mmCIF file of C-alpha atoms in Angstrom:
data_model
loop_
_atom_site.group_PDB
_atom_site.id
_atom_site.type_symbol
_atom_site.label_atom_id
_atom_site.label_comp_id
_atom_site.label_asym_id
_atom_site.label_seq_id
_atom_site.Cartn_x
_atom_site.Cartn_y
_atom_site.Cartn_z
ATOM 1 C CA MET A 1053 -16.568 -67.428 -47.102
ATOM 2 C CA PHE A 1054 -17.260 -63.906 -45.988
ATOM 3 C CA GLY A 1055 -18.675 -65.140 -42.717
ATOM 4 C CA ALA A 1056 -15.416 -66.882 -41.848
ATOM 5 C CA ALA A 1057 -13.282 -63.831 -42.763
ATOM 6 C CA LEU A 1058 -15.447 -61.334 -40.891
ATOM 7 C CA PRO A 1059 -13.870 -61.832 -37.433
ATOM 8 C CA LEU A 1060 -10.386 -61.444 -38.962
ATOM 9 C CA ILE A 1061 -11.362 -58.220 -40.765
ATOM 10 C CA MET A 1062 -12.888 -56.791 -37.576
ATOM 11 C CA THR A 1063 -9.764 -57.678 -35.611
ATOM 12 C CA LEU A 1064 -7.520 -55.954 -38.179
ATOM 13 C CA ASP A 1065 -9.766 -52.885 -38.195
ATOM 14 C CA TYR A 1066 -9.680 -52.711 -34.402
ATOM 15 C CA ARG A 1067 -5.886 -52.999 -34.350
ATOM 16 C CA CYS A 1068 -5.542 -50.227 -36.947
ATOM 17 C CA SER A 1069 -7.904 -47.965 -35.075
ATOM 18 C CA MET A 1070 -5.921 -48.446 -31.864
ATOM 19 C CA LYS A 1071 -2.555 -47.403 -33.334
ATOM 20 C CA ASN A 1072 -2.962 -43.720 -32.396
ATOM 21 C CA VAL A 1073 -4.948 -44.170 -29.214
ATOM 22 C CA LYS A 1074 -3.198 -43.399 -25.923
ATOM 23 C CA LEU A 1075 -4.221 -45.776 -23.198
ATOM 24 C CA LYS A 1076 -5.429 -44.151 -20.033
ATOM 25 C CA SER A 1077 -3.406 -44.587 -16.874
ATOM 26 C CA PRO A 1078 -5.002 -46.516 -14.045
ATOM 27 C CA PRO A 1079 -7.260 -44.286 -11.977
ATOM 28 C CA GLN A 1080 -5.469 -42.543 -9.134
ATOM 29 C CA GLU A 1081 -6.713 -40.788 -6.056
ATOM 30 C CA PRO A 1082 -6.978 -37.015 -6.660
ATOM 31 C CA LYS A 1083 -4.189 -34.965 -5.097
ATOM 32 C CA PRO A 1084 -5.218 -32.227 -2.688
ATOM 33 C CA ALA A 1085 -5.200 -28.753 -4.249
ATOM 34 C CA LYS A 1086 -2.227 -26.593 -3.352
ATOM 35 C CA ALA A 1087 -2.952 -23.458 -1.387
ATOM 36 C CA THR A 1088 -1.766 -20.097 -2.599
ATOM 37 C CA THR A 1089 1.311 -19.504 -0.450
ATOM 38 C CA ARG A 1090 2.577 -16.053 0.333
ATOM 39 C CA ARG A 1091 6.270 -15.397 0.076
ATOM 40 C CA THR A 1092 6.397 -14.078 3.616
ATOM 41 C CA GLY A 1093 6.096 -16.543 6.446
ATOM 42 C CA GLY A 1094 4.543 -19.322 4.335
ATOM 43 C CA ARG A 1095 1.028 -18.107 5.109
ATOM 44 C CA THR A 1096 -1.850 -18.576 2.748
ATOM 45 C CA GLY A 1097 -4.250 -15.958 1.525
ATOM 46 C CA PRO A 1098 -6.385 -14.826 -1.397
ATOM 47 C CA ARG A 1099 -4.727 -13.964 -4.677
ATOM 48 C CA SER A 1100 -4.866 -10.630 -6.427
ATOM 49 C CA ALA A 1101 -7.767 -10.504 -8.882
ATOM 50 C CA TYR A 1102 -5.512 -8.966 -11.551
ATOM 51 C CA ARG A 1103 -3.116 -10.361 -14.107
ATOM 52 C CA THR A 1104 0.411 -8.966 -14.173
ATOM 53 C CA ALA A 1105 -0.330 -6.900 -17.291
ATOM 54 C CA GLU A 1106 -3.409 -5.392 -15.633
ATOM 55 C CA VAL A 1107 -1.451 -4.331 -12.538
ATOM 56 C CA GLU A 1108 1.168 -2.783 -14.807
ATOM 57 C CA GLU A 1109 -1.543 -0.798 -16.601
ATOM 58 C CA ILE A 1110 -3.153 0.358 -13.345
ATOM 59 C CA PHE A 1111 0.070 1.910 -12.104
ATOM 60 C CA ARG A 1112 0.987 3.254 -15.530
ATOM 61 C CA ARG A 1113 -2.233 5.277 -15.471
ATOM 62 C CA PHE A 1114 -1.575 6.481 -11.926
ATOM 63 C CA SER A 1115 1.890 7.605 -13.065
ATOM 64 C CA VAL A 1116 0.391 9.629 -15.923
ATOM 65 C CA GLN A 1117 -2.208 11.204 -13.654
ATOM 66 C CA ARG A 1118 0.255 12.080 -10.856
ATOM 67 C CA PRO A 1119 3.845 11.924 -12.164
ATOM 68 C CA GLU A 1120 5.385 13.213 -8.917
ATOM 69 C CA PRO A 1121 2.947 12.516 -6.077
ATOM 70 C CA LYS A 1122 3.789 13.937 -2.675
ATOM 71 C CA GLY A 1123 2.610 13.363 0.856
ATOM 72 C CA GLU A 1124 0.340 15.976 2.380
ATOM 73 C CA LEU A 1125 1.988 16.171 5.806
ATOM 74 C CA GLU A 1126 4.104 19.306 6.071
ATOM 75 C CA HIS A 1127 7.655 18.875 7.351
ATOM 76 C CA VAL A 1128 11.079 20.489 6.952
ATOM 77 C CA ASN A 1129 13.431 17.581 7.725
ATOM 78 C CA PRO A 1130 13.359 13.887 8.727
ATOM 79 C CA PHE A 1131 12.797 14.744 12.396
ATOM 80 C CA THR A 1132 9.734 16.897 11.775
ATOM 81 C CA LEU A 1133 8.431 14.184 9.424
ATOM 82 C CA VAL A 1134 8.695 11.570 12.189
ATOM 83 C CA VAL A 1135 6.826 13.896 14.553
ATOM 84 C CA ALA A 1136 4.151 14.776 11.975
ATOM 85 C CA VAL A 1137 3.468 11.138 11.078
ATOM 86 C CA ALA A 1138 3.343 10.134 14.742
ATOM 87 C CA LEU A 1139 0.828 12.932 15.375
ATOM 88 C CA SER A 1140 -1.309 11.887 12.394
ATOM 89 C CA ALA A 1141 -2.619 8.723 14.062
ATOM 90 C CA GLN A 1142 -6.411 9.087 14.301
ATOM 91 C CA ALA A 1143 -6.147 12.603 12.875
ATOM 92 C CA THR A 1144 -6.328 14.201 9.441
ATOM 93 C CA ASP A 1145 -3.270 15.517 7.632
ATOM 94 C CA ALA A 1146 -4.926 18.940 7.434
ATOM 95 C CA GLY A 1147 -5.475 18.972 11.189
ATOM 96 C CA VAL A 1148 -1.880 17.940 11.868
ATOM 97 C CA ASN A 1149 -0.523 20.583 9.483
ATOM 98 C CA LYS A 1150 -2.534 23.291 11.203
ATOM 99 C CA ALA A 1151 -0.968 22.379 14.544
ATOM 100 C CA THR A 1152 2.595 21.722 13.416
ATOM 101 C CA ARG A 1153 3.137 24.880 11.350
ATOM 102 C CA GLN A 1154 3.672 26.895 14.520
ATOM 103 C CA LEU A 1155 5.320 24.031 16.417
ATOM 104 C CA PHE A 1156 7.975 23.380 13.777
ATOM 105 C CA ALA A 1157 8.673 27.096 13.466
ATOM 106 C CA VAL A 1158 10.099 27.021 16.999
ATOM 107 C CA ALA A 1159 11.210 23.373 17.313
ATOM 108 C CA ASP A 1160 12.510 21.529 14.262
ATOM 109 C CA THR A 1161 15.192 19.412 15.991
ATOM 110 C CA PRO A 1162 15.109 16.970 18.933
ATOM 111 C CA GLU A 1163 17.161 19.394 21.013
ATOM 112 C CA LYS A 1164 14.768 22.292 20.418
ATOM 113 C CA MET A 1165 11.774 20.047 21.111
ATOM 114 C CA LEU A 1166 13.228 19.039 24.487
ATOM 115 C CA ALA A 1167 13.948 22.667 25.306
ATOM 116 C CA LEU A 1168 10.330 23.488 24.508
ATOM 117 C CA GLY A 1169 9.084 20.891 26.990
ATOM 118 C CA GLU A 1170 6.035 18.645 27.126
ATOM 119 C CA GLU A 1171 3.611 21.268 28.411
ATOM 120 C CA ARG A 1172 4.310 23.725 25.605
ATOM 121 C CA VAL A 1173 4.263 20.948 23.000
ATOM 122 C CA ARG A 1174 0.827 20.067 24.352
ATOM 123 C CA ASP A 1175 -0.331 23.633 23.841
ATOM 124 C CA TYR A 1176 0.726 23.583 20.191
ATOM 125 C CA ILE A 1177 -0.995 20.278 19.348
ATOM 126 C CA LYS A 1178 -4.103 20.456 21.561
ATOM 127 C CA THR A 1179 -6.370 20.596 18.508
ATOM 128 C CA ILE A 1180 -5.264 17.046 17.586
ATOM 129 C CA GLY A 1181 -6.899 13.958 19.073
ATOM 130 C CA LEU A 1182 -5.042 12.225 21.932
ATOM 131 C CA TYR A 1183 -2.780 15.266 22.167
ATOM 132 C CA ARG A 1184 -1.679 14.626 25.765
ATOM 133 C CA ASN A 1185 -0.298 11.170 25.025
ATOM 134 C CA LYS A 1186 1.161 12.356 21.716
ATOM 135 C CA ALA A 1187 2.991 15.219 23.421
ATOM 136 C CA LYS A 1188 4.599 12.703 25.796
ATOM 137 C CA ASN A 1189 5.690 10.588 22.831
ATOM 138 C CA VAL A 1190 7.170 13.594 21.009
ATOM 139 C CA ILE A 1191 9.326 14.421 24.036
ATOM 140 C CA ALA A 1192 10.225 10.755 24.612
ATOM 141 C CA LEU A 1193 11.231 10.137 20.984
ATOM 142 C CA SER A 1194 13.279 13.346 21.016
ATOM 143 C CA GLU A 1195 15.127 12.099 24.104
ATOM 144 C CA LYS A 1196 15.777 8.703 22.519
ATOM 145 C CA LEU A 1197 17.019 10.239 19.263
ATOM 146 C CA ILE A 1198 19.575 12.277 21.212
ATOM 147 C CA ALA A 1199 20.579 9.445 23.562
ATOM 148 C CA ASP A 1200 20.766 6.575 21.057
ATOM 149 C CA PHE A 1201 21.192 8.120 17.612
ATOM 150 C CA GLY A 1202 23.130 11.338 18.129
ATOM 151 C CA GLY A 1203 20.066 13.457 17.395
ATOM 152 C CA GLU A 1204 19.690 11.967 13.901
ATOM 153 C CA VAL A 1205 16.698 10.024 12.576
ATOM 154 C CA PRO A 1206 17.798 6.417 11.911
ATOM 155 C CA ARG A 1207 17.511 4.961 8.416
ATOM 156 C CA THR A 1208 16.293 1.440 9.204
ATOM 157 C CA ARG A 1209 12.829 0.204 10.129
ATOM 158 C CA GLU A 1210 14.208 -1.832 13.014
ATOM 159 C CA GLU A 1211 15.677 1.287 14.616
ATOM 160 C CA LEU A 1212 12.752 3.576 13.814
ATOM 161 C CA VAL A 1213 10.185 1.362 15.552
ATOM 162 C CA THR A 1214 12.165 1.632 18.794
ATOM 163 C CA LEU A 1215 11.132 5.293 19.006
ATOM 164 C CA PRO A 1216 8.111 6.014 21.260
ATOM 165 C CA GLY A 1217 4.922 6.432 19.229
ATOM 166 C CA VAL A 1218 6.505 5.049 16.043
ATOM 167 C CA GLY A 1219 5.070 1.847 14.595
ATOM 168 C CA ARG A 1220 5.676 -0.002 11.361
ATOM 169 C CA LYS A 1221 3.451 2.287 9.280
ATOM 170 C CA THR A 1222 5.136 5.453 10.559
ATOM 171 C CA ALA A 1223 8.557 3.902 9.990
ATOM 172 C CA ASN A 1224 7.652 3.001 6.401
ATOM 173 C CA VAL A 1225 6.435 6.542 5.689
ATOM 174 C CA VAL A 1226 9.690 8.000 7.014
ATOM 175 C CA LEU A 1227 11.825 5.529 5.054
ATOM 176 C CA SER A 1228 9.966 6.418 1.867
ATOM 177 C CA MET A 1229 9.544 10.186 2.201
ATOM 178 C CA ALA A 1230 12.732 11.099 4.057
ATOM 179 C CA PHE A 1231 15.191 8.559 2.689
ATOM 180 C CA GLY A 1232 13.744 7.505 -0.673
ATOM 181 C CA GLN A 1233 13.379 3.831 0.150
ATOM 182 C CA PRO A 1234 10.635 1.911 -1.724
ATOM 183 C CA THR A 1235 8.319 0.832 1.087
ATOM 184 C CA MET A 1236 4.571 0.397 1.503
ATOM 185 C CA ALA A 1237 2.993 2.134 4.488
ATOM 186 C CA VAL A 1238 -0.540 0.748 4.736
ATOM 187 C CA ASP A 1239 -2.957 3.326 6.133
ATOM 188 C CA THR A 1240 -6.754 3.162 6.171
ATOM 189 C CA HIS A 1241 -7.018 4.319 2.544
ATOM 190 C CA ILE A 1242 -4.566 1.741 1.197
ATOM 191 C CA PHE A 1243 -6.030 -1.065 3.316
ATOM 192 C CA ARG A 1244 -9.522 -0.251 2.041
ATOM 193 C CA ILE A 1245 -8.524 0.002 -1.620
ATOM 194 C CA ALA A 1246 -6.355 -3.117 -1.614
ATOM 195 C CA ASN A 1247 -9.341 -5.129 -0.385
ATOM 196 C CA ARG A 1248 -12.135 -3.245 -2.160
ATOM 197 C CA ILE A 1249 -10.715 -3.543 -5.674
ATOM 198 C CA ARG A 1250 -9.115 -6.926 -4.829
ATOM 199 C CA LEU A 1251 -5.648 -5.757 -5.812
ATOM 200 C CA ALA A 1252 -3.963 -7.179 -2.706
ATOM 201 C CA PRO A 1253 -6.535 -8.678 -0.328
ATOM 202 C CA GLY A 1254 -5.507 -9.166 3.272
ATOM 203 C CA LYS A 1255 -7.006 -9.312 6.739
ATOM 204 C CA THR A 1256 -4.367 -7.132 8.407
ATOM 205 C CA PRO A 1257 -2.226 -4.159 7.342
ATOM 206 C CA ASP A 1258 0.867 -6.382 7.451
ATOM 207 C CA GLU A 1259 -0.763 -8.909 5.100
ATOM 208 C CA VAL A 1260 -1.803 -6.165 2.688
ATOM 209 C CA GLU A 1261 1.688 -4.641 2.821
ATOM 210 C CA ALA A 1262 3.345 -7.960 1.960
ATOM 211 C CA HIS A 1263 0.829 -8.613 -0.826
ATOM 212 C CA LEU A 1264 1.249 -5.162 -2.381
ATOM 213 C CA LEU A 1265 5.032 -5.476 -2.336
ATOM 214 C CA ARG A 1266 4.587 -8.723 -4.260
ATOM 215 C CA VAL A 1267 2.215 -7.541 -6.968
ATOM 216 C CA ILE A 1268 3.282 -3.932 -7.657
ATOM 217 C CA PRO A 1269 5.887 -3.684 -10.444
ATOM 218 C CA GLU A 1270 9.244 -2.709 -8.973
ATOM 219 C CA HIS A 1271 9.630 0.343 -11.220
ATOM 220 C CA TYR A 1272 6.381 1.798 -9.819
ATOM 221 C CA LEU A 1273 6.974 0.893 -6.176
ATOM 222 C CA PHE A 1274 8.593 4.150 -5.054
ATOM 223 C CA HIS A 1275 5.470 6.259 -5.728
ATOM 224 C CA ALA A 1276 2.851 3.501 -5.284
ATOM 225 C CA HIS A 1277 2.208 4.409 -1.644
ATOM 226 C CA HIS A 1278 1.201 7.983 -2.499
ATOM 227 C CA TRP A 1279 -0.768 6.995 -5.609
ATOM 228 C CA LEU A 1280 -2.929 4.597 -3.620
ATOM 229 C CA ILE A 1281 -3.432 7.027 -0.721
ATOM 230 C CA LEU A 1282 -4.457 9.899 -3.001
ATOM 231 C CA HIS A 1283 -6.702 7.635 -5.068
ATOM 232 C CA GLY A 1284 -8.427 6.464 -1.893
ATOM 233 C CA ARG A 1285 -8.693 9.946 -0.439
ATOM 234 C CA TYR A 1286 -10.129 11.722 -3.480
ATOM 235 C CA VAL A 1287 -11.676 9.083 -5.762
ATOM 236 C CA CYS A 1288 -12.208 5.648 -4.212
ATOM 237 C CA LYS A 1289 -13.708 7.148 -1.063
ATOM 238 C CA ALA A 1290 -14.799 5.137 1.953
ATOM 239 C CA ARG A 1291 -18.533 5.853 1.905
ATOM 240 C CA ARG A 1292 -19.097 6.017 -1.833
ATOM 241 C CA PRO A 1293 -16.428 5.493 -4.468
ATOM 242 C CA GLU A 1294 -16.659 8.100 -7.231
ATOM 243 C CA CYS A 1295 -16.236 5.625 -10.074
ATOM 244 C CA GLU A 1296 -17.066 8.213 -12.733
ATOM 245 C CA ARG A 1297 -13.814 10.015 -11.784
ATOM 246 C CA CYS A 1298 -11.690 6.859 -11.745
ATOM 247 C CA VAL A 1299 -8.998 6.334 -14.399
ATOM 248 C CA ILE A 1300 -8.999 2.566 -13.818
ATOM 249 C CA ALA A 1301 -12.780 2.019 -13.838
ATOM 250 C CA ASP A 1302 -12.542 -0.380 -16.787
ATOM 251 C CA LEU A 1303 -9.894 -2.485 -15.041
ATOM 252 C CA CYS A 1304 -11.377 -2.350 -11.549
ATOM 253 C CA LYS A 1305 -12.763 -5.652 -10.249
ATOM 254 C CA SER A 1306 -14.586 -4.280 -7.235
ATOM 255 C CA PRO A 1307 -18.162 -5.558 -6.832
ATOM 256 C CA GLU A 1308 -19.025 -2.055 -5.564
ATOM 257 C CA LYS A 1309 -18.097 -0.155 -8.711
ATOM 258 C CA THR A 1310 -20.839 1.743 -10.514
ATOM 259 C CA CYS A 1311 -19.097 2.599 -13.788
ATOM 260 C CA ASP A 1312 -17.019 0.723 -16.380
ATOM 261 C CA ILE A 1313 -15.892 3.759 -18.356
ATOM 262 C CA PRO A 1314 -12.563 5.214 -17.180
ATOM 263 C CA ALA A 1315 -12.191 8.932 -16.591
ATOM 264 C CA PRO A 1316 -9.966 10.831 -19.056
ATOM 265 C CA LEU A 1317 -6.311 10.084 -18.389
ATOM 266 C CA VAL A 1318 -4.752 13.515 -17.954
ATOM 267 C CA GLU A 1319 -2.109 14.880 -15.615
ATOM 268 C CA LEU A 1320 -3.672 16.577 -12.618
ATOM 269 C CA PRO A 1321 -2.553 20.081 -11.597
ATOM 270 C CA PRO A 1322 -0.135 20.260 -8.638
ATOM 271 C CA GLN A 1323 -2.773 21.546 -6.237
ATOM 272 C CA ALA A 1324 -4.719 18.309 -6.682
ATOM 273 C CA ILE A 1325 -1.642 16.296 -5.797
ATOM 274 C CA SER A 1326 -0.516 17.964 -2.613
ATOM 275 C CA VAL A 1327 -2.234 20.602 -0.553
ATOM 276 C CA ALA A 1328 0.958 20.972 1.475
ATOM 277 C CA ALA A 1329 2.983 21.849 -1.605
ATOM 278 C CA ARG A 1330 1.061 25.105 -1.969
ATOM 279 C CA SER A 1331 2.106 26.358 1.436
ATOM 280 C CA ARG A 1332 5.804 25.578 1.167
#
C-alpha cells in the first residue's frame, strides 16, 4: 500500500517545493565589460578612487583651511597677470615676482610695454629662465593685444591662446584670477597630486583637467585650483609628501602616504596662503 503511494507522495512534494523556485534562464554568452567613458571626447581612462561624499569632504576641509586662497604671482591688472603667468613657465613664482616688481612699476599696460622695448624688458627679466625668448613673447603679445583687442585682455580661452607665449594653462589661470571664471589650470603640482592621490588620474594635463572638472563639486570649483596648488607646494611635496601635516590624510588613497591621522583642521594665517599678499 505504502509502496504504491510513495511515487505519488514524492511527486506532490517535488511540485510543492518548486512553487517558489525561479527557473534559471538558458546560459548566455557573457557581455563584454563597459569601459569607463569620459565625458569629453568619448575617451576612456581610470576612475577617481573616491566616492562623491569623500571628494566633497576633501574640498570642505581645504575650504576651512584656506577660506580665500590666492595665487602667489604678483600683478596689478589682467595684463600684468598674463605677462606674469607667461613668464612663470619653468620658473618659480618667487623668481618671477622678483623680476616683475620693477618691470610692472614702469610698464603695466601693453602700450607701456611696447614703449619699453624688447631689450629693456630683457634686462628686467634676465634672472628668469629662457628670458630672451620670453621677452620676445611679452613684446609680441603686447602688440597683438593692441592690434586685435584694443589693448584689453580678452575674456575667452579661445582668444587668450592666440597670444604669443600663452597656452591653455596660462589662459585658464587668467580666466580664473582676472575674470572669476571657474576653470582648472593644471600645473606640475596639480598634475602630480591628481595622480598621486588618485583623485583624477590622467596621462596628460588635459586629461587631468577634464577629470578634475568632472569630480570636483561645482560649489568648490572656483577655489579648487589654488587649494590643490598650495597643497602640492607646501604639503604633498614632489620628493616627499609631508603626510603628518595633511588635513586629508585619513581620506587619502595614495600608496605613498605615510600617515593615516589627519592634521588638525584649522584656518591657516594669511601669510601661509599667499606670500604675494604680504607685499601688496
